[in-house]
Short mmCIF file of C-alpha atoms in Angstrom, two decimals:
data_model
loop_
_atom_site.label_atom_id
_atom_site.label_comp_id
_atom_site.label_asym_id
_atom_site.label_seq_id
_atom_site.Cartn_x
_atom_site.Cartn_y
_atom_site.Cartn_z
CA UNK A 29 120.59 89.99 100.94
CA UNK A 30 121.07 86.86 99.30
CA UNK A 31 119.32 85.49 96.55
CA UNK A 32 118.90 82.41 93.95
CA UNK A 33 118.19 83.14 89.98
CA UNK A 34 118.36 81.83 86.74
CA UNK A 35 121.02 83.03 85.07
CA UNK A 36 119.41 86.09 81.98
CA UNK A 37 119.17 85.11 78.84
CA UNK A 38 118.26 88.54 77.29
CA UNK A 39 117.54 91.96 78.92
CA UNK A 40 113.50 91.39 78.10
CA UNK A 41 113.88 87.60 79.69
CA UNK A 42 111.61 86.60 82.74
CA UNK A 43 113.72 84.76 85.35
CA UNK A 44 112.45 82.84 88.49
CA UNK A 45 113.65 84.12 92.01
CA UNK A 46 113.76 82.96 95.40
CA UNK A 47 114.52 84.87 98.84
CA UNK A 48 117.43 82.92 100.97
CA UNK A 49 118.39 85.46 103.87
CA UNK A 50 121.71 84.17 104.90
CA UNK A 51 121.78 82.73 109.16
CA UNK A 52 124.50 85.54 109.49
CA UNK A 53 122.31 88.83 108.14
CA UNK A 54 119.83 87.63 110.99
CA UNK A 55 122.14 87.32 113.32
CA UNK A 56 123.87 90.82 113.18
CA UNK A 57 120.22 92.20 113.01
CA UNK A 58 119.73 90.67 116.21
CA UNK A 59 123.51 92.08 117.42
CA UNK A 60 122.10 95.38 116.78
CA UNK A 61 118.60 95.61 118.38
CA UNK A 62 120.17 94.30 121.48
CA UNK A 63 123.34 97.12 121.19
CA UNK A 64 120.32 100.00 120.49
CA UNK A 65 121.27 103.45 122.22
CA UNK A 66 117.75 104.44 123.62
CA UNK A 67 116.93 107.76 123.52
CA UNK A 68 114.98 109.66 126.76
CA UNK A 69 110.69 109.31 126.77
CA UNK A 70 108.80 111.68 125.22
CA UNK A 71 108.03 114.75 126.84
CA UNK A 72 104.11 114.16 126.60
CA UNK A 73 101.64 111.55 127.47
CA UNK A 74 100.40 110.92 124.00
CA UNK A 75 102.05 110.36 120.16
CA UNK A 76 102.01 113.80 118.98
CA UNK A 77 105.74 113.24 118.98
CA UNK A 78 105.66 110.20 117.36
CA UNK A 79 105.82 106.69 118.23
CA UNK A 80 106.07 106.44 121.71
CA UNK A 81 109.48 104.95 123.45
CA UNK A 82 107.67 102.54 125.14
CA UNK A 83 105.87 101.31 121.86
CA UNK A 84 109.26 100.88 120.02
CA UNK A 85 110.90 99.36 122.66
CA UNK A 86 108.14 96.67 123.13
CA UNK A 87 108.14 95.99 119.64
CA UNK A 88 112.07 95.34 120.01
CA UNK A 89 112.13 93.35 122.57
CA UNK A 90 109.53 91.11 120.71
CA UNK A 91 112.16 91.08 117.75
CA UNK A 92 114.55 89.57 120.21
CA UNK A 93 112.63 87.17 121.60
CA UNK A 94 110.01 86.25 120.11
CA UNK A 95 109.83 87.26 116.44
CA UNK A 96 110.63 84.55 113.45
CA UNK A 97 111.67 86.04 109.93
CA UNK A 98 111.90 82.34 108.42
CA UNK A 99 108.04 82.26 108.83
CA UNK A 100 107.11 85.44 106.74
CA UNK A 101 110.22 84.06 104.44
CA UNK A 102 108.39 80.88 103.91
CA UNK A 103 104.96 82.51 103.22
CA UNK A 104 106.72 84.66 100.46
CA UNK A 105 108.41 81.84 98.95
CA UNK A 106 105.61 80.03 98.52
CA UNK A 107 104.55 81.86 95.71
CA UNK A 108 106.01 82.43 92.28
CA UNK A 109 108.27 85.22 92.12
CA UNK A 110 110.12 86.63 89.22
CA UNK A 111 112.80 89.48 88.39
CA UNK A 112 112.71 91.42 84.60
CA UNK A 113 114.05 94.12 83.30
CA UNK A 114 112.14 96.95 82.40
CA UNK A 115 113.74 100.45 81.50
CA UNK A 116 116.75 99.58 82.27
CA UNK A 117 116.48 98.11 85.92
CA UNK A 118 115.19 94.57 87.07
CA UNK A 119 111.94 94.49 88.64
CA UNK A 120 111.06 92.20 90.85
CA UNK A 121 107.06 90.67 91.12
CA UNK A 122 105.00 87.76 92.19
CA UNK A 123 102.91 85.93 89.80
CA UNK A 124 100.42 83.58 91.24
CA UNK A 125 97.96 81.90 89.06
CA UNK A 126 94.82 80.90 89.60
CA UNK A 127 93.58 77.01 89.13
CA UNK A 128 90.54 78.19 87.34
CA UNK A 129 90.22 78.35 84.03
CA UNK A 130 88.02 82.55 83.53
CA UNK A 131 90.41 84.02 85.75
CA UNK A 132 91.38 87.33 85.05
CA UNK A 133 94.40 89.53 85.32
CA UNK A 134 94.85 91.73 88.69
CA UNK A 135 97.99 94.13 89.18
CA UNK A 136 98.18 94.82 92.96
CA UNK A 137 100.24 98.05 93.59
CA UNK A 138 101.70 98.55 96.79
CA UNK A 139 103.04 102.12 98.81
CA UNK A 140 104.76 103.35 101.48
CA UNK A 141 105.87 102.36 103.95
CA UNK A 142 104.35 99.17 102.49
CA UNK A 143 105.96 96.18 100.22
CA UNK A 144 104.74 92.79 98.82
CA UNK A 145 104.31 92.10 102.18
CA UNK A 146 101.04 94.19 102.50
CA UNK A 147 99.82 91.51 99.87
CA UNK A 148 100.61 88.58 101.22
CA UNK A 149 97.15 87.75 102.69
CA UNK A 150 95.29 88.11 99.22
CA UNK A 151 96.70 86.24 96.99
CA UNK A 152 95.77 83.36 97.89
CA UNK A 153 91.46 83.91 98.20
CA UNK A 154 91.61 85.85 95.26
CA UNK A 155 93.65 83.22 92.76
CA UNK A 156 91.69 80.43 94.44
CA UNK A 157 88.19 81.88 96.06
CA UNK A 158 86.40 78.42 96.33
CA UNK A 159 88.74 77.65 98.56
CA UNK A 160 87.39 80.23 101.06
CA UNK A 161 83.88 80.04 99.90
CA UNK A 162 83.88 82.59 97.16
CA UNK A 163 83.00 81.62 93.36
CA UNK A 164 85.44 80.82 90.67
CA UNK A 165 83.83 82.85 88.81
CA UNK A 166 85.28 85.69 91.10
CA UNK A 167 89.03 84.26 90.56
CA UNK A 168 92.35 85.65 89.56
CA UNK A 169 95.86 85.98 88.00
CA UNK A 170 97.72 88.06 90.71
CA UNK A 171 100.62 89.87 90.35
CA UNK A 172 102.39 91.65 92.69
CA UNK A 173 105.33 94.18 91.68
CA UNK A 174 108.14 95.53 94.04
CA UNK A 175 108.25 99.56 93.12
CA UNK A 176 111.18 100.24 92.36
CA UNK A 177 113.73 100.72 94.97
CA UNK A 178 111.56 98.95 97.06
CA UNK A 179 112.05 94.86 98.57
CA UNK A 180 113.36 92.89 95.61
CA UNK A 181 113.34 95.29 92.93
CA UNK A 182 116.34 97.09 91.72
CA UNK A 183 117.07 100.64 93.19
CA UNK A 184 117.41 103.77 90.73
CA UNK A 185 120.80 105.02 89.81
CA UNK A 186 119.70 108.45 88.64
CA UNK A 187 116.62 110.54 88.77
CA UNK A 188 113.42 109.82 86.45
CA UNK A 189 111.65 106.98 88.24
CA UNK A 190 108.33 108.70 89.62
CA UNK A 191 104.89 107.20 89.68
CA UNK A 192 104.23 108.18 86.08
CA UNK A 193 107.59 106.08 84.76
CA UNK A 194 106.48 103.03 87.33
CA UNK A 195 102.90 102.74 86.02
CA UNK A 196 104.60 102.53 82.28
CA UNK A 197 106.57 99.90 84.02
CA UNK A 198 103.67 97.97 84.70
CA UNK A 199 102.21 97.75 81.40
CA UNK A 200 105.25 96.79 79.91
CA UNK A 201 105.40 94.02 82.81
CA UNK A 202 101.49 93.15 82.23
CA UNK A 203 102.21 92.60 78.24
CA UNK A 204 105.28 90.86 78.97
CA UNK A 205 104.40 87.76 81.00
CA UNK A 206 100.83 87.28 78.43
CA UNK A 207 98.27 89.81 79.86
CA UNK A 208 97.16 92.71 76.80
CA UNK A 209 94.31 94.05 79.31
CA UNK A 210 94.18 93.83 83.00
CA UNK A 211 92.31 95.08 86.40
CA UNK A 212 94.62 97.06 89.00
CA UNK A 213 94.39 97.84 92.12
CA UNK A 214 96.74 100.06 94.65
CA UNK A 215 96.50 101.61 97.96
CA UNK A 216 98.39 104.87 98.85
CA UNK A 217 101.71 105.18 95.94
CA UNK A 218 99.45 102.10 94.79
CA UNK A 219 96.69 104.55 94.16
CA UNK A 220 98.53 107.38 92.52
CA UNK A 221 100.33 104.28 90.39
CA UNK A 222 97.20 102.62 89.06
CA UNK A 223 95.24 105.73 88.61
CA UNK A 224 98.06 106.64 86.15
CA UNK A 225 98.22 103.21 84.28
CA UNK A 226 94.12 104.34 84.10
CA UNK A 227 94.88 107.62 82.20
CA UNK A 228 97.97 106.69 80.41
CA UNK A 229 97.23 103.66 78.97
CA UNK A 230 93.03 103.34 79.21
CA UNK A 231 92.95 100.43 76.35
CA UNK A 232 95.20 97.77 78.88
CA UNK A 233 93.14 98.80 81.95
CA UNK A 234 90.11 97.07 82.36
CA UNK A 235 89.12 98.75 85.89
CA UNK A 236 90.42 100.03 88.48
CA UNK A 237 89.95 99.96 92.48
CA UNK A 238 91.73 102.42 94.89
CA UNK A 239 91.22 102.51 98.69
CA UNK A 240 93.00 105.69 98.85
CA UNK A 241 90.94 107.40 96.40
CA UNK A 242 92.35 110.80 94.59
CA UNK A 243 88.84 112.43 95.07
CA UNK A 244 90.10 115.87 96.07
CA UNK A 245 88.87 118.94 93.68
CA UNK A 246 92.20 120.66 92.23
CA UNK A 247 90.70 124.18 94.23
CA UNK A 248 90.57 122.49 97.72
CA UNK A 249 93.77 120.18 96.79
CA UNK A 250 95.64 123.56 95.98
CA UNK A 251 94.72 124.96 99.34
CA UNK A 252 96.31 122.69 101.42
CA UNK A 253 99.95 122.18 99.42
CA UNK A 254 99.99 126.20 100.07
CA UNK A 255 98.91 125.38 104.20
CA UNK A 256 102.00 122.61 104.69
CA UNK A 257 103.72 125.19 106.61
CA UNK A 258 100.22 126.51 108.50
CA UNK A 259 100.56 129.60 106.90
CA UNK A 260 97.89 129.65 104.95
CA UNK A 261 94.98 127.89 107.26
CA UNK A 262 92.12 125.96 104.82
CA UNK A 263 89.21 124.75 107.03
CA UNK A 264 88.30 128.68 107.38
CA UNK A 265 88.21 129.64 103.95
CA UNK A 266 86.55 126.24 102.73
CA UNK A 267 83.58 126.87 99.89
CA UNK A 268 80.16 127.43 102.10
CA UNK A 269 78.30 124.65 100.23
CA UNK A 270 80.34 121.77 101.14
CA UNK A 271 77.99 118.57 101.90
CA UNK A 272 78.95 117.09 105.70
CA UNK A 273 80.72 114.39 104.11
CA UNK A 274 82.99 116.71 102.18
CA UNK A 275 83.65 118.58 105.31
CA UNK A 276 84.60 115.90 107.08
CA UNK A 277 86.84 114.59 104.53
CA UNK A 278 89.09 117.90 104.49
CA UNK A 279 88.83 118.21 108.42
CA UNK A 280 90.66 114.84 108.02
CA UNK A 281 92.96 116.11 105.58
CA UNK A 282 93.86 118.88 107.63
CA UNK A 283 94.99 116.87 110.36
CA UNK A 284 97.17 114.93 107.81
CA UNK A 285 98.48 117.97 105.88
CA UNK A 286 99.24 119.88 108.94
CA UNK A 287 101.26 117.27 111.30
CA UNK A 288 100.78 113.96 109.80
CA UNK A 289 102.78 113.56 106.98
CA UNK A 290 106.11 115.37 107.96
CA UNK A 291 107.73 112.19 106.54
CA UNK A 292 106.67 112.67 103.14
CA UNK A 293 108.07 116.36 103.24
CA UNK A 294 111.39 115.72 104.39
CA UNK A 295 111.56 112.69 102.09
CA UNK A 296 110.61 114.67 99.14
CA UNK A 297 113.09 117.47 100.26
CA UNK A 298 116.24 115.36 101.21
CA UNK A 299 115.15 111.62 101.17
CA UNK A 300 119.51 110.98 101.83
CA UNK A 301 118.90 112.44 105.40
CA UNK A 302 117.89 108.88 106.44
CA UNK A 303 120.80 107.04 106.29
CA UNK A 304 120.42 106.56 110.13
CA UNK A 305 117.25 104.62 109.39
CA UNK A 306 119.77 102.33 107.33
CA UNK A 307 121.68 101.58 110.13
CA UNK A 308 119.49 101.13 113.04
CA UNK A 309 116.74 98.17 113.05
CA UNK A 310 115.02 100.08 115.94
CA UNK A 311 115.21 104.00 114.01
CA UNK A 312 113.99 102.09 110.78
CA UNK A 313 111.08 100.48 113.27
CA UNK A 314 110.11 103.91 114.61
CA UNK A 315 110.40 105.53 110.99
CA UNK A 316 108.25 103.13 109.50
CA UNK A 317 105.32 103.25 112.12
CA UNK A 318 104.65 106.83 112.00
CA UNK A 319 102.64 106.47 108.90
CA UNK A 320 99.98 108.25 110.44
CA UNK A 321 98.23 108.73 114.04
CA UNK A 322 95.36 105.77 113.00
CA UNK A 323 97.82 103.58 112.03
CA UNK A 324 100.46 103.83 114.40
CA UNK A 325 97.75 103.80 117.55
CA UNK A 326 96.12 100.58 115.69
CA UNK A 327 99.89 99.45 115.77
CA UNK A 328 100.70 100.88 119.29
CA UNK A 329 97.40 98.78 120.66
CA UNK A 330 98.58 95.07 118.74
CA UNK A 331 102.09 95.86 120.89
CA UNK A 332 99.94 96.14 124.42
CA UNK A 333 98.57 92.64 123.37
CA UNK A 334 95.28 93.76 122.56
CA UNK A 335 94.04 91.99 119.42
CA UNK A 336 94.12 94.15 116.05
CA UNK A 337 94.13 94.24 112.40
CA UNK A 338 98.03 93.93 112.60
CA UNK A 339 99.73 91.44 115.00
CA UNK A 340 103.29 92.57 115.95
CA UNK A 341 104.48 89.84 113.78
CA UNK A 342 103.05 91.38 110.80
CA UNK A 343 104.29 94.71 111.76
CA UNK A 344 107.93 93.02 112.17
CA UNK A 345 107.80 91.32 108.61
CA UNK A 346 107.71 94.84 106.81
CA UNK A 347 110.24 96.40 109.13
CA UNK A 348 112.35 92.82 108.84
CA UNK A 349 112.15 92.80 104.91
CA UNK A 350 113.25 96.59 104.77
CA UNK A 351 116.07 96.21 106.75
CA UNK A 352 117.36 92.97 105.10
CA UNK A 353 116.86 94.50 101.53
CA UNK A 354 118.16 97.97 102.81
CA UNK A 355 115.93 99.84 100.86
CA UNK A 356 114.71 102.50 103.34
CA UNK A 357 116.59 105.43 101.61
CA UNK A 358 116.00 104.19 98.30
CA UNK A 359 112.05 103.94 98.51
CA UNK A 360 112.01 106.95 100.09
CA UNK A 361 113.03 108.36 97.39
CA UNK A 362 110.38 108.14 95.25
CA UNK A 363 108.91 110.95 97.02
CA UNK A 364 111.66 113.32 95.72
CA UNK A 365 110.69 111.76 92.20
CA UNK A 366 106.68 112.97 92.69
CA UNK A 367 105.23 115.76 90.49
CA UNK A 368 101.52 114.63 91.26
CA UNK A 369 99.12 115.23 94.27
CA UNK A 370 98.93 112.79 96.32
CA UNK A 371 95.17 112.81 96.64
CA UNK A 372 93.78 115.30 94.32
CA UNK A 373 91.64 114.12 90.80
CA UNK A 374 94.28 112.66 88.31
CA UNK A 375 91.78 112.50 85.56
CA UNK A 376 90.81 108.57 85.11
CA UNK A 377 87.72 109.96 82.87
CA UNK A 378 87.80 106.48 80.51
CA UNK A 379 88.71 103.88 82.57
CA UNK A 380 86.06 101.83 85.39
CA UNK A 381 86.69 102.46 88.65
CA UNK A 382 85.34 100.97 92.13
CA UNK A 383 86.51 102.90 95.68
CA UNK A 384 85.99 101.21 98.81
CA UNK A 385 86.49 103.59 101.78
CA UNK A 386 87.70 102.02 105.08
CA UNK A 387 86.61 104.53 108.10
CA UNK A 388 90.89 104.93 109.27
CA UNK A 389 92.05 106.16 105.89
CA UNK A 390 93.94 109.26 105.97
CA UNK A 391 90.59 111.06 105.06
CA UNK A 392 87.07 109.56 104.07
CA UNK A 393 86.93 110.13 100.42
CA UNK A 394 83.03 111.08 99.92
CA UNK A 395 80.77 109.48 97.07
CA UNK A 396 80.15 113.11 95.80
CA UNK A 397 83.68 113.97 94.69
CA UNK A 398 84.08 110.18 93.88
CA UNK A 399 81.51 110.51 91.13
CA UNK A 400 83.28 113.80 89.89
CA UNK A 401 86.51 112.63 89.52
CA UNK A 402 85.49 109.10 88.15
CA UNK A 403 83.02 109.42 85.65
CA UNK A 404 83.00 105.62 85.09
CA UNK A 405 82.48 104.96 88.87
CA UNK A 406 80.74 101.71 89.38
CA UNK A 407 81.05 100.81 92.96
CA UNK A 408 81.33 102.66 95.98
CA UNK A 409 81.33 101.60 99.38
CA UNK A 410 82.10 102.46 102.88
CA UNK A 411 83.06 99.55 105.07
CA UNK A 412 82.81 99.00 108.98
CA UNK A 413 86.63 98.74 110.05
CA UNK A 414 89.98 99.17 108.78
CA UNK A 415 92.63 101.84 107.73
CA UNK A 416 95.06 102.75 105.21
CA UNK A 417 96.66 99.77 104.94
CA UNK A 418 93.52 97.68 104.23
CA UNK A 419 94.99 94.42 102.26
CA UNK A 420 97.01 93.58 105.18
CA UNK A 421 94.83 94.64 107.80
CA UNK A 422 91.39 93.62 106.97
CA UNK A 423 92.10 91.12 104.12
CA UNK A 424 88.40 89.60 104.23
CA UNK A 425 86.99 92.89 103.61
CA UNK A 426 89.41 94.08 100.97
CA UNK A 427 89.47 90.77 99.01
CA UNK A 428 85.20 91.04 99.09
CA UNK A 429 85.61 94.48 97.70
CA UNK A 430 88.06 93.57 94.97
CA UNK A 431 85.78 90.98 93.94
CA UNK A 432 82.64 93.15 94.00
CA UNK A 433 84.14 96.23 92.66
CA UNK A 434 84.97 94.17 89.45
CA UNK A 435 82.16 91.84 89.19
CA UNK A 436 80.54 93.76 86.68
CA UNK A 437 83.37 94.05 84.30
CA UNK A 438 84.95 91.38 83.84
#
């Protein structure tokens, strides 16, 4: 992976960066999607077994033939981008400002199996809204940190660097580059990040939105960490006066807890086990779409050529910018590094915070337990379409809600 720099001036100093992916990296990705060693179909018609063959080998044959990385490399080069070092390693982040003069501060916070890339369709209508008939008074500073490990950040030599560490990162990151208080936002790691910078350090935060929103009460959250295995089955033994909504939400989860996040588990147990994914374009494809079942049939549909949130271009720029910045294994990681639910109540009790619930999240999160676990909730909303990774799939929607969650607070 090849990249341009300034040259550091001090461990603290903030120097400008630019992504130049050499002719030959591209061409020995190409070399090996062509050389792949298929395995045999699935033995079922469906993708309880994960992304189908067919699906992956679509998608490859579209990185053959049809696929452009300089296009995605243009549209993140044409924003400011930056590397610093924070803790010890350099962390790499966009900083785009806006032309009007009340903008205000926004940290977007990405997650897995995400990167900057999930962003790239925001920045621009929230830094400059009149230009897609919004109000300037609705406009933005955006900045866009690589976790660590992740894209263009640097990857962890030695244990330490869980959620907790990274949202310290960002404050340190905010109050470098001229921002004392800011709004954050974060979807999935993004939402366990930002939710921390909430609790952690309340006086920088000036709200918070999550589309992934930890709602869940610690006694129902408990239930299913002791049910990973299906020992211990929850839906049976859930509290008798649950509202529908509630219901529904932990009907979801079950589905997720029980068979849709066996990534997470083995990448919390032994994230090394993936070198393979390091070494194959088409295992790293297949890794990264089995996010989960929404996602990957939203995915699986864009391949079959029927219009979705996610073009197979879009798809190809995460898996692309993964496998150029070999960072599979090392984001991964960060799931070894967690010591926090992923979607129980973290305790943002000072802090403002909006939710915006798109109807293929991982689980509906309900207004109820929203209230509970943010007592400073001041929006809440439940949009028409869209899934867990809403920024890049419905960027309208998630821009709108950005700008309505805060609206009040700024």
């Amino acid at each position: 992976m090849a990249t341009t720099v300034d040259e550091r001036t001090s461990a603290t100093a903030v120097r400008p960066f630019k992504v130049e992916v050499p002719q030959a990296d591209l061409d020995d990705l190409r070399a090996r999607i062509a050389a792949t060693r298929w395995p045999e179909k699935e033995t079922v018609d469906d993708q309880s077994q994960g992304p189908q063959l067919a699906t992956v080998q679509a998608l490859a044959r579209y990185w053959l033939e049809e696929y452009d990385w300089r296009k995605c490399e243009a549209k993140i080069n044409s924003f400011p981008h930056f590397l610093t070092e924070i803790d010890g390693l350099d962390i790499h982040f966009i900083h785009a400002r806006s032309p009007h003069e009340n903008a205000k501060p926004l940290l977007v916070s990405h997650g897995w199996p995400g990167s900057i890339v999930e962003q790239l369709k925001i920045i621009e209508p929230l830094t400059n809204p009149t230009k897609y008939g919004g109000s300037a008074d609705d406009a933005f500073h955006v900045i866009v940190p690589s976790m660590p490990g992740y894209g263009y950040s640097g990857k962890p030599t030695e244990k330490g660097w869980g959620p907790d560490r990274i949202a310290a990162a960002w404050d340190v990151l905010m109050k470098r580059i001229g921002y004392d208080q800011y709004f954050a936002a974060g979807g999935d790691w993004g939402t366990i990040v930002v939710e921390l910078l909430a609790v952690n350090h309340p006086a920088s935060v000036l709200g918070v939105h999550v589309n992934m929103a930890g709602v869940i009460p610690p006694e129902i959250d408990v239930q299913f960490f002791k049910n990973v295995l299906g020992a211990s089955p929850v839906l049976p033994n859930l509290p008798a006066d649950l509202t529908d909504d509630e219901r529904k939400c932990c009907e979801e989860l079950d589905k997720v807890w029980t068979g849709g996040v066996s990534y997470a588990l083995q990448m919390a147990a032994r994230p090394q086990v993936i070198v393979g994914q390091a070494d194959s374009p088409a295992g790293l494809a297949a890794y990264l779409l089995d996010h989960d079942a929404k996602s990957l049939a939203m995915i699986t549909r864009s391949v079959n050529g029927e219009p979705e949130g996610l073009t197979p271009s879009d798809v190809l720029d995460n898996v692309t910018h993964f496998w150029l910045t070999n960072t599979v294994v090392s984001a991964g990681r960060l799931y070894a590094e967690n010591t926090y639910s992923f979607f129980g109540v973290k305790g943002v009790t000072e802090v403002p915070v909006a939710v915006s619930v798109f109807p293929d999240e991982l689980y509906p999160a309900p207004e109820t337990w929203a209230r509970k676990a943010y007592p400073k909730l001041v929006h809440y909303n439940r949009l028409p379409k869209g899934g867990h990774f809403a920024a890049w799939e419905q960027p309208e929607l998630y821009v709108d809600e950005v700008r309505t969650g805060f609206r009040t607070l700024r």
